[in-house]
GROMACS .gro file of C-alpha atoms in nm:
model
  161
    1MET     CA    1   0.012  -0.018   0.004
    2VAL     CA    2   0.276   0.229   0.102
    3GLY     CA    3   0.472   0.182  -0.187
    4GLY     CA    4   0.185   0.240  -0.422
    5VAL     CA    5   0.114   0.601  -0.250
    6LEU     CA    6   0.457   0.651  -0.254
    7GLY     CA    7   0.503   0.587  -0.608
    8PHE     CA    8   0.215   0.783  -0.724
    9VAL     CA    9   0.342   1.121  -0.509
   10ARG     CA   10   0.708   1.034  -0.667
   11GLU     CA   11   0.551   1.034  -0.996
   12ARG     CA   12   0.351   1.369  -0.954
   13ALA     CA   13   0.632   1.520  -0.784
   14ILE     CA   14   0.872   1.428  -1.065
   15ALA     CA   15   0.591   1.564  -1.321
   16THR     CA   16   0.590   1.891  -1.152
   17SER     CA   17   0.965   1.931  -1.126
   18THR     CA   18   1.127   2.186  -1.349
   19GLY     CA   19   1.395   1.925  -1.448
   20PRO     CA   20   1.693   1.716  -1.310
   21LEU     CA   21   1.983   1.846  -1.102
   22THR     CA   22   2.343   1.719  -1.126
   23PRO     CA   23   2.577   1.744  -0.831
   24ASP     CA   24   2.905   1.940  -0.881
   25PRO     CA   25   3.178   1.665  -0.941
   26SER     CA   26   3.369   1.849  -0.687
   27TRP     CA   27   3.099   1.773  -0.414
   28ASP     CA   28   3.157   1.400  -0.473
   29ALA     CA   29   3.543   1.429  -0.420
   30ASP     CA   30   3.473   1.660  -0.112
   31ILE     CA   31   3.270   1.363   0.012
   32ASP     CA   32   3.552   1.121  -0.086
   33ALA     CA   33   3.794   1.345   0.123
   34TYR     CA   34   3.543   1.391   0.415
   35ALA     CA   35   3.464   0.999   0.452
   36ARG     CA   36   3.877   0.948   0.509
   37HIS     CA   37   3.824   1.207   0.782
   38ASN     CA   38   3.509   1.080   0.932
   39PRO     CA   39   3.441   0.734   0.819
   40ALA     CA   40   3.129   0.697   1.005
   41ASP     CA   41   2.959   0.968   0.843
   42GLY     CA   42   3.164   0.868   0.509
   43ALA     CA   43   2.976   0.518   0.560
   44LEU     CA   44   2.635   0.685   0.561
   45LEU     CA   45   2.692   0.929   0.249
   46ASN     CA   46   2.865   0.654   0.051
   47ALA     CA   47   2.566   0.387   0.117
   48GLY     CA   48   2.319   0.698   0.021
   49ARG     CA   49   2.527   0.737  -0.332
   50ALA     CA   50   2.557   0.377  -0.389
   51ARG     CA   51   2.163   0.371  -0.389
   52HIS     CA   52   2.213   0.602  -0.709
   53PRO     CA   53   1.972   0.880  -0.623
   54VAL     CA   54   1.817   1.137  -0.871
   55PHE     CA   55   1.802   1.512  -0.800
   56HIS     CA   56   1.497   1.713  -0.935
   57GLU     CA   57   1.448   2.092  -0.921
   58GLY     CA   58   1.099   2.165  -0.764
   59GLY     CA   59   0.808   1.962  -0.748
   60TRP     CA   60   0.498   2.002  -0.555
   61VAL     CA   61   0.598   1.778  -0.281
   62LEU     CA   62   0.800   2.091  -0.142
   63ARG     CA   63   0.456   2.234  -0.054
   64LEU     CA   64   0.428   1.992   0.227
   65GLN     CA   65   0.736   2.152   0.429
   66PRO     CA   66   0.774   2.519   0.318
   67ARG     CA   67   1.091   2.550   0.520
   68ALA     CA   68   1.264   2.260   0.380
   69GLY     CA   69   1.525   2.337   0.104
   70ALA     CA   70   1.480   1.966  -0.021
   71MET     CA   71   1.296   1.664   0.045
   72THR     CA   72   1.351   1.292  -0.017
   73LEU     CA   73   1.131   0.998  -0.141
   74ASP     CA   74   1.329   0.697  -0.146
   75THR     CA   75   1.585   0.764  -0.419
   76ASP     CA   76   1.421   1.073  -0.566
   77VAL     CA   77   1.552   1.410  -0.397
   78PHE     CA   78   1.318   1.712  -0.471
   79VAL     CA   79   1.519   2.041  -0.429
   80ARG     CA   80   1.351   2.377  -0.390
   81ALA     CA   81   1.464   2.607  -0.677
   82GLY     CA   82   1.768   2.813  -0.569
   83SER     CA   83   1.853   2.570  -0.271
   84TRP     CA   84   2.073   2.331  -0.448
   85GLN     CA   85   2.403   2.356  -0.238
   86GLU     CA   86   2.662   2.114  -0.126
   87SER     CA   87   2.520   2.097   0.242
   88ILE     CA   88   2.175   2.013   0.104
   89TYR     CA   89   2.332   1.728  -0.109
   90VAL     CA   90   2.526   1.599   0.199
   91HIS     CA   91   2.204   1.591   0.400
   92GLU     CA   92   1.973   1.436   0.150
   93LEU     CA   93   2.226   1.150   0.092
   94VAL     CA   94   2.196   1.062   0.471
   95HIS     CA   95   1.810   1.034   0.388
   96VAL     CA   96   1.839   0.818   0.050
   97HIS     CA   97   2.043   0.589   0.286
   98GLN     CA   98   1.766   0.595   0.547
   99TYR     CA   99   1.522   0.451   0.302
  100ALA     CA  100   1.744   0.174   0.240
  101GLY     CA  101   1.557  -0.052   0.513
  102GLY     CA  102   1.244   0.023   0.277
  103GLN     CA  103   0.959   0.260   0.234
  104LEU     CA  104   0.752   0.168   0.489
  105ALA     CA  105   1.002   0.131   0.745
  106PHE     CA  106   1.114   0.464   0.701
  107LEU     CA  107   0.810   0.652   0.690
  108THR     CA  108   0.672   0.464   1.007
  109SER     CA  109   1.002   0.520   1.185
  110TYR     CA  110   1.001   0.890   1.058
  111PHE     CA  111   0.630   1.000   1.120
  112GLY     CA  112   0.569   0.810   1.413
  113ARG     CA  113   0.923   0.895   1.622
  114ALA     CA  114   0.839   1.275   1.511
  115ALA     CA  115   0.491   1.241   1.659
  116GLY     CA  116   0.611   1.115   1.985
  117THR     CA  117   0.871   1.410   1.989
  118LEU     CA  118   0.627   1.657   1.912
  119LEU     CA  119   0.369   1.564   2.181
  120THR     CA  120   0.640   1.556   2.412
  121ARG     CA  121   0.748   1.883   2.322
  122LEU     CA  122   0.374   2.008   2.341
  123VAL     CA  123   0.322   1.892   2.671
  124THR     CA  124   0.657   2.033   2.808
  125ARG     CA  125   0.571   2.355   2.636
  126LYS     CA  126   0.903   2.345   2.458
  127PRO     CA  127   0.874   2.478   2.046
  128LEU     CA  128   0.760   2.238   1.831
  129ASP     CA  129   1.001   2.266   1.526
  130PRO     CA  130   0.863   1.989   1.325
  131MET     CA  131   1.191   2.001   1.104
  132THR     CA  132   1.403   1.841   1.408
  133ALA     CA  133   1.135   1.606   1.550
  134ALA     CA  134   1.231   1.303   1.348
  135PRO     CA  135   1.570   1.132   1.451
  136GLN     CA  136   1.621   1.078   1.108
  137GLU     CA  137   1.643   1.456   1.079
  138ALA     CA  138   1.889   1.471   1.375
  139GLU     CA  139   2.118   1.208   1.181
  140ALA     CA  140   2.112   1.393   0.875
  141TYR     CA  141   2.162   1.762   1.026
  142GLY     CA  142   2.433   1.607   1.227
  143VAL     CA  143   2.623   1.476   0.936
  144GLU     CA  144   2.559   1.785   0.727
  145HIS     CA  145   2.665   2.041   1.033
  146ARG     CA  146   3.000   1.820   1.063
  147PHE     CA  147   3.074   1.839   0.699
  148VAL     CA  148   3.027   2.202   0.684
  149ALA     CA  149   3.246   2.249   0.987
  150TRP     CA  150   3.518   2.015   0.827
  151GLN     CA  151   3.490   2.237   0.513
  152ASP     CA  152   3.507   2.555   0.733
  153GLN     CA  153   3.847   2.431   0.875
  154GLY     CA  154   3.982   2.459   0.506
  155ARG     CA  155   3.919   2.109   0.361
  156GLY     CA  156   3.725   2.005   0.069
  157SER     CA  157   3.670   2.258  -0.234
  158GLY     CA  158   3.485   2.482   0.022
  159ASP     CA  159   3.225   2.555  -0.288
  160GLY     CA  160   2.903   2.582  -0.136
  161GLY     CA  161   2.712   2.625  -0.429
   0.00000   0.00000   0.00000
């Protein structure tokens, strides 16, 4: 059931995107260098790349989360116009890897655990911030932030876009 629904959503998102995006080759060279620096993060990024993600500019699915620069649906990544940069690429590769266990497993975990976090935040009167409620986002933001910090130390191409 989920595969059919997600497949339909992906097809509609692809149909409403404005075209494909190709990562700058220097970004993969940076990931290779970063993987030598941080093998744990590198393993996540390489696992995402090994699934051969396809990147698209735009797509109606981005309306579901207006604050997001991109949204991943299995191996399809939809990037908001003007947001395509190396840190987004790194972040979304983590999500592509997270889908490797299957669409149902990813979506159940993502939304189920996010709902629990949001409920806890509501009860404790903390800011809801749905963008950080799912553990999958915490993992992706963690890798992204460590990667950017590594670049800020003068490593990699430093090409943010």
